[in-house]
PDB file of C-alpha atoms and ligand atoms in Angstrom:
ATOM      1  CA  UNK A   1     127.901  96.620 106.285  1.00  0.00           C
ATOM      2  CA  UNK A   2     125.171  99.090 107.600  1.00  0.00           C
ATOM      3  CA  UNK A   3     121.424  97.471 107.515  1.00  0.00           C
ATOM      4  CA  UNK A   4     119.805  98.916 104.105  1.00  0.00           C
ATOM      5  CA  UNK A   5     117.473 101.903 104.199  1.00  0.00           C
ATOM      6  CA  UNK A   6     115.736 100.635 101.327  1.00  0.00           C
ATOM      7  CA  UNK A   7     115.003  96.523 100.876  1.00  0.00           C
ATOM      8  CA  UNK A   8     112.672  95.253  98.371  1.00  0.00           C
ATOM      9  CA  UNK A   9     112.390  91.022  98.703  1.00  0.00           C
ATOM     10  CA  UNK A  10     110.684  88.975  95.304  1.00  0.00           C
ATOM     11  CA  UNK A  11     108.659  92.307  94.630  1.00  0.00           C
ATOM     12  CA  UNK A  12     106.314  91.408  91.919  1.00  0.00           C
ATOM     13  CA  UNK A  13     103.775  93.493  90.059  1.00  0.00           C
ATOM     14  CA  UNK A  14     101.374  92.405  87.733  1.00  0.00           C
ATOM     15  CA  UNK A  15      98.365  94.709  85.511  1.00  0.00           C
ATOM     16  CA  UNK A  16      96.193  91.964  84.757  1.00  0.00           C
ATOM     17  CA  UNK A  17      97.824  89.141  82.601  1.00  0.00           C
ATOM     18  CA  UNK A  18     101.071  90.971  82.271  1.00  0.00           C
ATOM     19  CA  UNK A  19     103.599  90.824  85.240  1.00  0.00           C
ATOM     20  CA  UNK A  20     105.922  93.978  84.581  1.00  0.00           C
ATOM     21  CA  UNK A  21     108.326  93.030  88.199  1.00  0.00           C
ATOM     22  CA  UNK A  22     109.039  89.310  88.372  1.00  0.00           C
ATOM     23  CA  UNK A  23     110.811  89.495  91.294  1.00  0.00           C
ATOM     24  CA  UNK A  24     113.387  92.025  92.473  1.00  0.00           C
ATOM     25  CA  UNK A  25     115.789  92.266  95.124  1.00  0.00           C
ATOM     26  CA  UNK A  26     117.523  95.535  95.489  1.00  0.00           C
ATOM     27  CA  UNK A  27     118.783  96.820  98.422  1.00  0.00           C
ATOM     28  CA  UNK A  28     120.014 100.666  99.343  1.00  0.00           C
ATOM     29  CA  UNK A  29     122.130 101.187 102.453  1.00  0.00           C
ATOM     30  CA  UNK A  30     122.685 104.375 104.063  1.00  0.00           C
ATOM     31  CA  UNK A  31     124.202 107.475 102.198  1.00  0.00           C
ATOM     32  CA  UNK A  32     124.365 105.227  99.343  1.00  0.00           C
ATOM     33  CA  UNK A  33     123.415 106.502  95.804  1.00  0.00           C
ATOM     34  CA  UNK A  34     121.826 104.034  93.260  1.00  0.00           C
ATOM     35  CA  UNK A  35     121.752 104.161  89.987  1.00  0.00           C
ATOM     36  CA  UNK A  36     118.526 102.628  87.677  1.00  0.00           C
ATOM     37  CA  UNK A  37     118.997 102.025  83.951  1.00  0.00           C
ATOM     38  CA  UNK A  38     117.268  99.621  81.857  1.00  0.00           C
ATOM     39  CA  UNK A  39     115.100  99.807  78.512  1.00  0.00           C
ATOM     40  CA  UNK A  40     112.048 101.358  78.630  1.00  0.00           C
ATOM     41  CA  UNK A  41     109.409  99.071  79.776  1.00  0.00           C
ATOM     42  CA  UNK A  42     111.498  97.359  82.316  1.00  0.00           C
ATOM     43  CA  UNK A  43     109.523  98.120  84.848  1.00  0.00           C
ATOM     44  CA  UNK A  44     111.773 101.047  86.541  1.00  0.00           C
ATOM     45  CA  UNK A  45     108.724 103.015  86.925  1.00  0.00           C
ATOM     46  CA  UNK A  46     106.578 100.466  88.663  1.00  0.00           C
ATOM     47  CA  UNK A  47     109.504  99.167  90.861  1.00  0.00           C
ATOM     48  CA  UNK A  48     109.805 102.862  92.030  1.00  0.00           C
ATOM     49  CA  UNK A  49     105.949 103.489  92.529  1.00  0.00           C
ATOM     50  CA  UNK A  50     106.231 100.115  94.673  1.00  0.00           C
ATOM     51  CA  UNK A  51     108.531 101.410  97.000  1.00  0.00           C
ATOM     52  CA  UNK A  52     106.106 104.572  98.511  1.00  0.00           C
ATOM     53  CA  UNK A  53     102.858 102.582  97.745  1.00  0.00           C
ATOM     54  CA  UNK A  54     102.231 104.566  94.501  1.00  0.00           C
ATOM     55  CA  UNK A  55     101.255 101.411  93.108  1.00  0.00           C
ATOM     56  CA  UNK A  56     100.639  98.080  95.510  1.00  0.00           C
ATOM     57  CA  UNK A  57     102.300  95.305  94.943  1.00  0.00           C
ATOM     58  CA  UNK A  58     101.177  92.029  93.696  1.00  0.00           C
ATOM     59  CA  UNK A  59     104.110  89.926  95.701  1.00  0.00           C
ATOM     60  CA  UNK A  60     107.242  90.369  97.808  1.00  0.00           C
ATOM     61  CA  UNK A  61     108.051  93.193 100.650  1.00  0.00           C
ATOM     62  CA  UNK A  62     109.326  96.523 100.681  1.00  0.00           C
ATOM     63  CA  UNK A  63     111.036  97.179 103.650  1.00  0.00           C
ATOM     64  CA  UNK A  64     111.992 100.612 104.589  1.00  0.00           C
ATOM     65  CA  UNK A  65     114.384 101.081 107.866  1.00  0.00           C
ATOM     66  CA  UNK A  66     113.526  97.173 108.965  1.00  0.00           C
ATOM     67  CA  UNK A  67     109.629  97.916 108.217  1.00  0.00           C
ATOM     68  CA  UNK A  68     107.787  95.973 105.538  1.00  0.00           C
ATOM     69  CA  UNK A  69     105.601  98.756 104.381  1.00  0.00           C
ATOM     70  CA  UNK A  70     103.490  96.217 102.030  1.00  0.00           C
ATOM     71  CA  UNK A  71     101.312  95.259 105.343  1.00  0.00           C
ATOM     72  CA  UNK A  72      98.190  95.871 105.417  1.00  0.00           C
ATOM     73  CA  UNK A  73      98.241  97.844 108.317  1.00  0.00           C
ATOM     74  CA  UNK A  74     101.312 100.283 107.218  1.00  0.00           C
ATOM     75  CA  UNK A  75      99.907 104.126 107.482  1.00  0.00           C
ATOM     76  CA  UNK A  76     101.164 105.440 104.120  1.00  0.00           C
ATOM     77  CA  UNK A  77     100.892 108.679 105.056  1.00  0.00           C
ATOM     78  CA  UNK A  78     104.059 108.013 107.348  1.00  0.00           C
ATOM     79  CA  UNK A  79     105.047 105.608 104.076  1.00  0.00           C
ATOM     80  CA  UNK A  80     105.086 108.682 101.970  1.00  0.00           C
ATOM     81  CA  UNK A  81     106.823 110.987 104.313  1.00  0.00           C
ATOM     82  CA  UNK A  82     109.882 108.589 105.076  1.00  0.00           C
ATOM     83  CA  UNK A  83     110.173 107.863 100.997  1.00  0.00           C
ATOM     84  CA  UNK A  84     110.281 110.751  99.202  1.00  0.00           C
ATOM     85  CA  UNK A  85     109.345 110.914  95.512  1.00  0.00           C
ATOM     86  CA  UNK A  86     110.638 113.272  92.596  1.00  0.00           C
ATOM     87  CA  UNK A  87     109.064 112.889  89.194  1.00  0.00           C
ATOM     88  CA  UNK A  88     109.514 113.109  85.787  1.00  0.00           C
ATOM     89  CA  UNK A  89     107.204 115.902  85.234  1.00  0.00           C
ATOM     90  CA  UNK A  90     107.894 117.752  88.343  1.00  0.00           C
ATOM     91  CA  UNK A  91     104.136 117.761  89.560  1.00  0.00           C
ATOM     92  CA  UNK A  92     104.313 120.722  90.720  1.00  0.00           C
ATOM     93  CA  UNK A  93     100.811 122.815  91.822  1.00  0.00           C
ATOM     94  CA  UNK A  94     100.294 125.150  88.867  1.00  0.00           C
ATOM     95  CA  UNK A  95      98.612 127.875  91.260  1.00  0.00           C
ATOM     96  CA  UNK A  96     100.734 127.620  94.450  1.00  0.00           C
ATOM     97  CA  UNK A  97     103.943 129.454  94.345  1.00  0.00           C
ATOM     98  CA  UNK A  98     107.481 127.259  95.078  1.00  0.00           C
ATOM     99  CA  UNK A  99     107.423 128.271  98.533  1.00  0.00           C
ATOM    100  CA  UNK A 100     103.963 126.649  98.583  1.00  0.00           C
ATOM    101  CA  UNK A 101     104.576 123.707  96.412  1.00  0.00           C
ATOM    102  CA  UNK A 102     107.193 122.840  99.354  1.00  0.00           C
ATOM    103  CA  UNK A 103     104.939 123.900 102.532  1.00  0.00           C
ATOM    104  CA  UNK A 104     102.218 121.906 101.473  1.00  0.00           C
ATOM    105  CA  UNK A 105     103.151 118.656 102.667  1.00  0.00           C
ATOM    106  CA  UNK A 106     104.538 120.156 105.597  1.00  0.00           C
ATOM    107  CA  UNK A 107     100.836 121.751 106.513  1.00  0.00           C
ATOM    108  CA  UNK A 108      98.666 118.798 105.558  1.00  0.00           C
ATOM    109  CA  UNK A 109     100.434 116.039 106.485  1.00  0.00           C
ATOM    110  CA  UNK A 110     102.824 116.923 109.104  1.00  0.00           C
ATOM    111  CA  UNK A 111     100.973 119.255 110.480  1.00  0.00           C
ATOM    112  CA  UNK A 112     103.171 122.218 110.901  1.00  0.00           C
ATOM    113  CA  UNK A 113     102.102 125.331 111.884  1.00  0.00           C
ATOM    114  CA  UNK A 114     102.567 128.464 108.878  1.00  0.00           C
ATOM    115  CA  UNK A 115     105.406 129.458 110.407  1.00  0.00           C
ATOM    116  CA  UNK A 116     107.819 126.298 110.827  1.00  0.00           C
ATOM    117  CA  UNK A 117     106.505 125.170 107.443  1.00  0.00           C
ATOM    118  CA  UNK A 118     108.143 128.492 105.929  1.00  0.00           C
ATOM    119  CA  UNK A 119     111.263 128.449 107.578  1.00  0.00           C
ATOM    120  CA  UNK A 120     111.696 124.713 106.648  1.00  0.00           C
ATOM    121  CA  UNK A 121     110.862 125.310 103.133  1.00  0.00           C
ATOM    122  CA  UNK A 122     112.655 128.125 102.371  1.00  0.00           C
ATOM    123  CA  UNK A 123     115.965 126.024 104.071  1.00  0.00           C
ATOM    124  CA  UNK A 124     115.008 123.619 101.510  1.00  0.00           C
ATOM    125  CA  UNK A 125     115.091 125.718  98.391  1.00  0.00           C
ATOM    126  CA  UNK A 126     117.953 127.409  99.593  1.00  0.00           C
ATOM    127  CA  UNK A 127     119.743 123.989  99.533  1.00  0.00           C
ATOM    128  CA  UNK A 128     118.137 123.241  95.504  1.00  0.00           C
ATOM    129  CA  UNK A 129     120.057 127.079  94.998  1.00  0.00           C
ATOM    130  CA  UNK A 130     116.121 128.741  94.604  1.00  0.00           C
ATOM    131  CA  UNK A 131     115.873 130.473  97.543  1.00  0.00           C
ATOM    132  CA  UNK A 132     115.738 133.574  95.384  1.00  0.00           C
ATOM    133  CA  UNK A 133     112.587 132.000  93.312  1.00  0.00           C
ATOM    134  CA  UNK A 134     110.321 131.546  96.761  1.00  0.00           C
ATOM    135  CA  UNK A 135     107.517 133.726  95.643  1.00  0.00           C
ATOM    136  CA  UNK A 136     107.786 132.556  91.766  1.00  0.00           C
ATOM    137  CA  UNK A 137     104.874 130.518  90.287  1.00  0.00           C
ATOM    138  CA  UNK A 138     105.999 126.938  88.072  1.00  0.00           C
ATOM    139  CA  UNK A 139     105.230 128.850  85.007  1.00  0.00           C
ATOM    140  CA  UNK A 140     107.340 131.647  85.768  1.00  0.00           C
ATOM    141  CA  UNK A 141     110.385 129.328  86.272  1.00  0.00           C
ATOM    142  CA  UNK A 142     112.607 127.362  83.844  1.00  0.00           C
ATOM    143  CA  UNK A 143     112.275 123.399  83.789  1.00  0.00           C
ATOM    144  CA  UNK A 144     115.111 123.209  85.736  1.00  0.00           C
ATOM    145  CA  UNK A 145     114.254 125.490  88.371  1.00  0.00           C
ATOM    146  CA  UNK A 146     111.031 123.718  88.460  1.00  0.00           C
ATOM    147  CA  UNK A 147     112.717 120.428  89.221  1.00  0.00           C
ATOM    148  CA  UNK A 148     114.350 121.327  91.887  1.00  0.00           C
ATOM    149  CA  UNK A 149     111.526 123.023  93.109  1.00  0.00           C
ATOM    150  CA  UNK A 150     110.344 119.375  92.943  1.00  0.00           C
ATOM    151  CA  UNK A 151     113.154 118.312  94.747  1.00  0.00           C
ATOM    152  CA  UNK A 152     113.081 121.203  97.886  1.00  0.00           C
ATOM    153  CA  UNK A 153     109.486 119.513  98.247  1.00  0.00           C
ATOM    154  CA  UNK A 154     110.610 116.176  98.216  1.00  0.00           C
ATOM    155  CA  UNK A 155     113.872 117.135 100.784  1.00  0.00           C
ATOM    156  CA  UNK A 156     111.705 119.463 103.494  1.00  0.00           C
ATOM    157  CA  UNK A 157     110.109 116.266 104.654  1.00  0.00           C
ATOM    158  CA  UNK A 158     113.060 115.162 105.610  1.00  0.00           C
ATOM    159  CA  UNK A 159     112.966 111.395 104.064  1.00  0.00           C
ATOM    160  CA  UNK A 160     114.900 108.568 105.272  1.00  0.00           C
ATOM    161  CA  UNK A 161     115.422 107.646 101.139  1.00  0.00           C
ATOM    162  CA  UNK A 162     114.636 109.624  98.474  1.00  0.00           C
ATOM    163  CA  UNK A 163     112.923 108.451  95.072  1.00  0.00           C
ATOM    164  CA  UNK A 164     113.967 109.724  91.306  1.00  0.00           C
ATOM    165  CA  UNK A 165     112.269 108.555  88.176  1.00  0.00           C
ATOM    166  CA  UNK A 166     114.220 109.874  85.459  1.00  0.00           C
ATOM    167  CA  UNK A 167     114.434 113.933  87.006  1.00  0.00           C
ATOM    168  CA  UNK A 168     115.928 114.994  84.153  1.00  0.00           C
ATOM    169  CA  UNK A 169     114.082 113.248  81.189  1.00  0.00           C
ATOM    170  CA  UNK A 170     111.595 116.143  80.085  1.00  0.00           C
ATOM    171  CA  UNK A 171     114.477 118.978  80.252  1.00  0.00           C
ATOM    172  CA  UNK A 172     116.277 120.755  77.559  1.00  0.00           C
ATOM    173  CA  UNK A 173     119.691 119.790  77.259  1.00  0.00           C
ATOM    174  CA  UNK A 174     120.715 122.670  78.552  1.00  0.00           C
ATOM    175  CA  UNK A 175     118.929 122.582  81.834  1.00  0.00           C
ATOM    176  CA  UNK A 176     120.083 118.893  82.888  1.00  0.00           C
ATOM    177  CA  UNK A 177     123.391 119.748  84.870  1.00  0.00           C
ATOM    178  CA  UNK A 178     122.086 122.134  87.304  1.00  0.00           C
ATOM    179  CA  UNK A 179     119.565 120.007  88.514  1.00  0.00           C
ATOM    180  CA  UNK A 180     122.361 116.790  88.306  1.00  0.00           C
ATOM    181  CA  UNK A 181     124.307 119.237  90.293  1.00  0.00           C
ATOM    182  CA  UNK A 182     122.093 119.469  92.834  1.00  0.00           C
ATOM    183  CA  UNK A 183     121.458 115.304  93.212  1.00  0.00           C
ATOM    184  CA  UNK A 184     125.172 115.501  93.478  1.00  0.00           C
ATOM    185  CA  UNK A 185     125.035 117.910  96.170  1.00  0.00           C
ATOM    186  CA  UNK A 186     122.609 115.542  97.989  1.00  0.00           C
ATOM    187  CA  UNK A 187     124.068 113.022  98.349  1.00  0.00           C
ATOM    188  CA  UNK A 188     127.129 114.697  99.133  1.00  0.00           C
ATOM    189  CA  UNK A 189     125.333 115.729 102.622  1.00  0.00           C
ATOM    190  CA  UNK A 190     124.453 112.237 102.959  1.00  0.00           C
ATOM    191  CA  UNK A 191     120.806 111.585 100.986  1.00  0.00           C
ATOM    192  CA  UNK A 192     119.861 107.871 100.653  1.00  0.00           C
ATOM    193  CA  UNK A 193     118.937 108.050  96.946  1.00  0.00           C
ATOM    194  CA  UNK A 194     117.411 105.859  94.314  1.00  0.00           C
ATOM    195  CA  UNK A 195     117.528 107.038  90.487  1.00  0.00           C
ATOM    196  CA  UNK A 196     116.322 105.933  88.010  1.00  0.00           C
ATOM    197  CA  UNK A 197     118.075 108.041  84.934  1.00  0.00           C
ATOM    198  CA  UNK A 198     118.939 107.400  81.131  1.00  0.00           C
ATOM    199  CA  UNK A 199     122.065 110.116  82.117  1.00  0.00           C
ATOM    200  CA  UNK A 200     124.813 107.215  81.838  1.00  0.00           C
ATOM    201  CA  UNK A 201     127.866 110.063  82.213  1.00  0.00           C
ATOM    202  CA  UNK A 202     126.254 111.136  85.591  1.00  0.00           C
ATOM    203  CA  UNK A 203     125.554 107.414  86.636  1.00  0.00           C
ATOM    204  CA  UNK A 204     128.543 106.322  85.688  1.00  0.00           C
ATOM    205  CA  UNK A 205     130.480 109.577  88.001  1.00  0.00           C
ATOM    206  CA  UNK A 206     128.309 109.377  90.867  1.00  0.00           C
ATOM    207  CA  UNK A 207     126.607 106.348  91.725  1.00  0.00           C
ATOM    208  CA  UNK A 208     127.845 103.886  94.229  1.00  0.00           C
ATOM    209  CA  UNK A 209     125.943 100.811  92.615  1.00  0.00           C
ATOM    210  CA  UNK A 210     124.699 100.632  89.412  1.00  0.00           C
ATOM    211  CA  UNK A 211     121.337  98.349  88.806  1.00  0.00           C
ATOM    212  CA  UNK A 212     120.688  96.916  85.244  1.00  0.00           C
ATOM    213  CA  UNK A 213     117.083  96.489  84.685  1.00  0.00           C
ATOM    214  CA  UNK A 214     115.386  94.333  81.950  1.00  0.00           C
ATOM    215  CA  UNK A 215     112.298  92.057  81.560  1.00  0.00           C
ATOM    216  CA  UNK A 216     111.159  92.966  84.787  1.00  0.00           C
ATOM    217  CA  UNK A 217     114.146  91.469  87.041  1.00  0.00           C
ATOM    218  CA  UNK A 218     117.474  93.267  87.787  1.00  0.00           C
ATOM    219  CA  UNK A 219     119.606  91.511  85.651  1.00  0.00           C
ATOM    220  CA  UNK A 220     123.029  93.031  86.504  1.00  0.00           C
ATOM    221  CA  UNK A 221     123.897  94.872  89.203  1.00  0.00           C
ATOM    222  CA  UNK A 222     127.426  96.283  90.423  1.00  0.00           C
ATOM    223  CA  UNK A 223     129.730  99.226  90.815  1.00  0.00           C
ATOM    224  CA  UNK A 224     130.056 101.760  87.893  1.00  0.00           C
ATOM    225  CA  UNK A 225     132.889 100.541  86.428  1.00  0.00           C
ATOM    226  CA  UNK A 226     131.771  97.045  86.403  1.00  0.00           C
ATOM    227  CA  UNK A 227     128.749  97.587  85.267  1.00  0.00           C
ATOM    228  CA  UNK A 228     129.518 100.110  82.302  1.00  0.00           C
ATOM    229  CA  UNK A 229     133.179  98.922  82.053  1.00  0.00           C
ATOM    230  CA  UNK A 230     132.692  95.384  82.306  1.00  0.00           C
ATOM    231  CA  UNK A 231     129.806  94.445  81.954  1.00  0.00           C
ATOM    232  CA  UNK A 232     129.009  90.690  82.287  1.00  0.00           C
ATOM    233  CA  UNK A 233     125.378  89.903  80.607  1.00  0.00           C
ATOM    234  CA  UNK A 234     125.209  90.519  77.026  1.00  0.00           C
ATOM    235  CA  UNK A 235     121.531  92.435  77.250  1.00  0.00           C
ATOM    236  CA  UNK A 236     123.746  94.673  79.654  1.00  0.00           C
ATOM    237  CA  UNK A 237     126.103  94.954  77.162  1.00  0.00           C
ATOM    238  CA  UNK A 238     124.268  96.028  73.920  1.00  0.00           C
ATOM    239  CA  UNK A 239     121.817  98.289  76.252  1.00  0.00           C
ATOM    240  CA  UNK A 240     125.308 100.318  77.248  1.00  0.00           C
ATOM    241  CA  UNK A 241     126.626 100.260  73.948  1.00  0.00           C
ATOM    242  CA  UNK A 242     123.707 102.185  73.136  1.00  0.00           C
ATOM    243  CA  UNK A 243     124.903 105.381  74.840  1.00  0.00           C
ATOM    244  CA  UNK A 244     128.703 104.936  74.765  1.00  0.00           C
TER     245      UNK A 244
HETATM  246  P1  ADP B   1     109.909 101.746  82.638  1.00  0.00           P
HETATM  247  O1  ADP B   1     109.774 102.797  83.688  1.00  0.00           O
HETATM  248  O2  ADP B   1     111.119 100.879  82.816  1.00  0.00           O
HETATM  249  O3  ADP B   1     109.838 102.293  81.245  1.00  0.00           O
HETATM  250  P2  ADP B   1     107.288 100.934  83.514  1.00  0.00           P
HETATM  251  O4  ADP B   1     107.408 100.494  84.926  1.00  0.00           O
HETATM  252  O5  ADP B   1     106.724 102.289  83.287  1.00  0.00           O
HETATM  253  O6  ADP B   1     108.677 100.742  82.780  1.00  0.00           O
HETATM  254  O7  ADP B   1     106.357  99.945  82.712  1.00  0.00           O
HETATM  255  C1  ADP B   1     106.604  98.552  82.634  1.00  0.00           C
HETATM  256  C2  ADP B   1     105.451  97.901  81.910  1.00  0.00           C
HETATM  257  O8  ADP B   1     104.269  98.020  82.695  1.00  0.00           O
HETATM  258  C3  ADP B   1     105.124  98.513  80.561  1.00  0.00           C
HETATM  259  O9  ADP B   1     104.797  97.478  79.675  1.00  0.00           O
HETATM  260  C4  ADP B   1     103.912  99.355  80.853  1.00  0.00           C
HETATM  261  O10 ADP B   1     103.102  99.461  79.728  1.00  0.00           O
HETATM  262  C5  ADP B   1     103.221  98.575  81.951  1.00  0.00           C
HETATM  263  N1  ADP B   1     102.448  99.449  82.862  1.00  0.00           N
HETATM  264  C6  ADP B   1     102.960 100.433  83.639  1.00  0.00           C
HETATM  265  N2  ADP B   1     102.010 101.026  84.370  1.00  0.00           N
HETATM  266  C7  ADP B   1     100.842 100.401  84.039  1.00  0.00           C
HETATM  267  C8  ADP B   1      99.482 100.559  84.448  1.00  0.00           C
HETATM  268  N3  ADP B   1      99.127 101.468  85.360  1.00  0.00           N
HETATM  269  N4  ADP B   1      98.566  99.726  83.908  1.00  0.00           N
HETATM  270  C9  ADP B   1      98.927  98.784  82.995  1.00  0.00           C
HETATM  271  N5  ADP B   1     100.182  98.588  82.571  1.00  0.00           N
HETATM  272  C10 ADP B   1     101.132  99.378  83.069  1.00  0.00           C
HETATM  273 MG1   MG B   2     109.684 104.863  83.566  1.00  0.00          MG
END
């Protein structure tokens, strides 16, 4: 098997008194698509925020492409480039259009000149389908489109593993698929992805590996089918039977 992209070793995380990660192992190889579910309160969140130094660990390593980026010395502006992020509420500048949202990054951090910045960020919201919706502020597009506006930003920096923390949570029902369609699409072309989703259907289609959260640990872990089909832990169980 190909060495993971994405390894995190005994990550804990504690606020104060209350330790939210109490240990996880996870690992994400190349190409591969992962799947997050859990309760709310798990600690999906956090265990995501861990992995691009969003939030700092208390404990344990993340180690992206061999390199534990919990050292002290890691430069997490090359930390942030390499793991790319998409959120539940898009975060998406209010007052810069989509092409901007995406050449932002591209500017300030990597340092591209107007040009290259363009042509790579319009490449990138051709690929989310919005290559139409360059010149369109957030508030003149639908959630959706705004996602995936999210995701061209995330994508045009050209990240070794990409981050999701429940994409499609704060869309109308309605607007879910197309931006499922594109995740689908990425990793089709070969994105390393993490998600963490409450869509079991699309999980349960698309992922290669399925990770049960709860209490902080992963407590199951496994291929779709096992995991939804046959799943062994009973907390695993009753959270499933929840949305089946
Ligand atoms: P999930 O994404 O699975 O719903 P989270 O990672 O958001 O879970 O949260 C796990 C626990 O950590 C919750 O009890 C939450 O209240 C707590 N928590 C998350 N972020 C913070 C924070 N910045 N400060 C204090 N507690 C937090
Ligand atoms: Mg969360």
């Amino acid at each position: 098997m190909s060495a993971p992209i994405l390894e995190l070793v005994g990550l804990r995380k504690s606020y104060g008194a209350q330790e939210v990660l109490r240990g996880v192992d996870l690992r994400v190889r190349p190409a591969e698509l992962v799947c997050v579910i859990g309760p709310s309160g798990s600690g999906k969140s956090t265990m995501l925020r861990c992995c691009n130094r969003l939030e700092e660990p208390t404990a344990g390593q993340v180690v992206v492409d061999g390199q534990d980026i919990t050292r002290p010395d890691t430069d997490i502006n090359r930390v942030r480039q390499s793991v790319g992020m998409v959120f539940q509420h898009f975060n998406l500048y209010p007052h810069l259009s989509a092409l901007e949202n995406v050449t932002l990054a591209l500017r300030r951090v990597q340092k591209k000149d107007r040009a290259q910045a363009e042509a790579i960020a319009r490449e990138a919201l051709g690929q989310v389908g919005l290559a139409h919706k360059a010149d369109a502020y957030p508030a003149q597009l639908s959630g959706g489109q705004q996602q995936r506006v999210g995701i061209a930003r995330g994508i045009a920096l050209q990240p070794k593993v990409m981050l999701f923390d429940e994409p499609t949570s704060a869309l109308d029902p309605e607007l879910v698929d197309e931006v499922l369609r594109v995740m689908r699409s990425l990793r089709d072309g070969g994105m390393t992805m993490l998600v963490v989703t409450h869509e079991m259907a699309f999980a349960h289609a698309v992922a290669d590996r399925v990770v049960f959260m709860d209490g902080g640990v992963v407590a199951e872990q496994g291929t779709p089918a096992d995991v939804f089909e046959n799943p062994k832990e009973a907390r695993t169980r009753s959270f499933i039977g929840r949305y089946m």
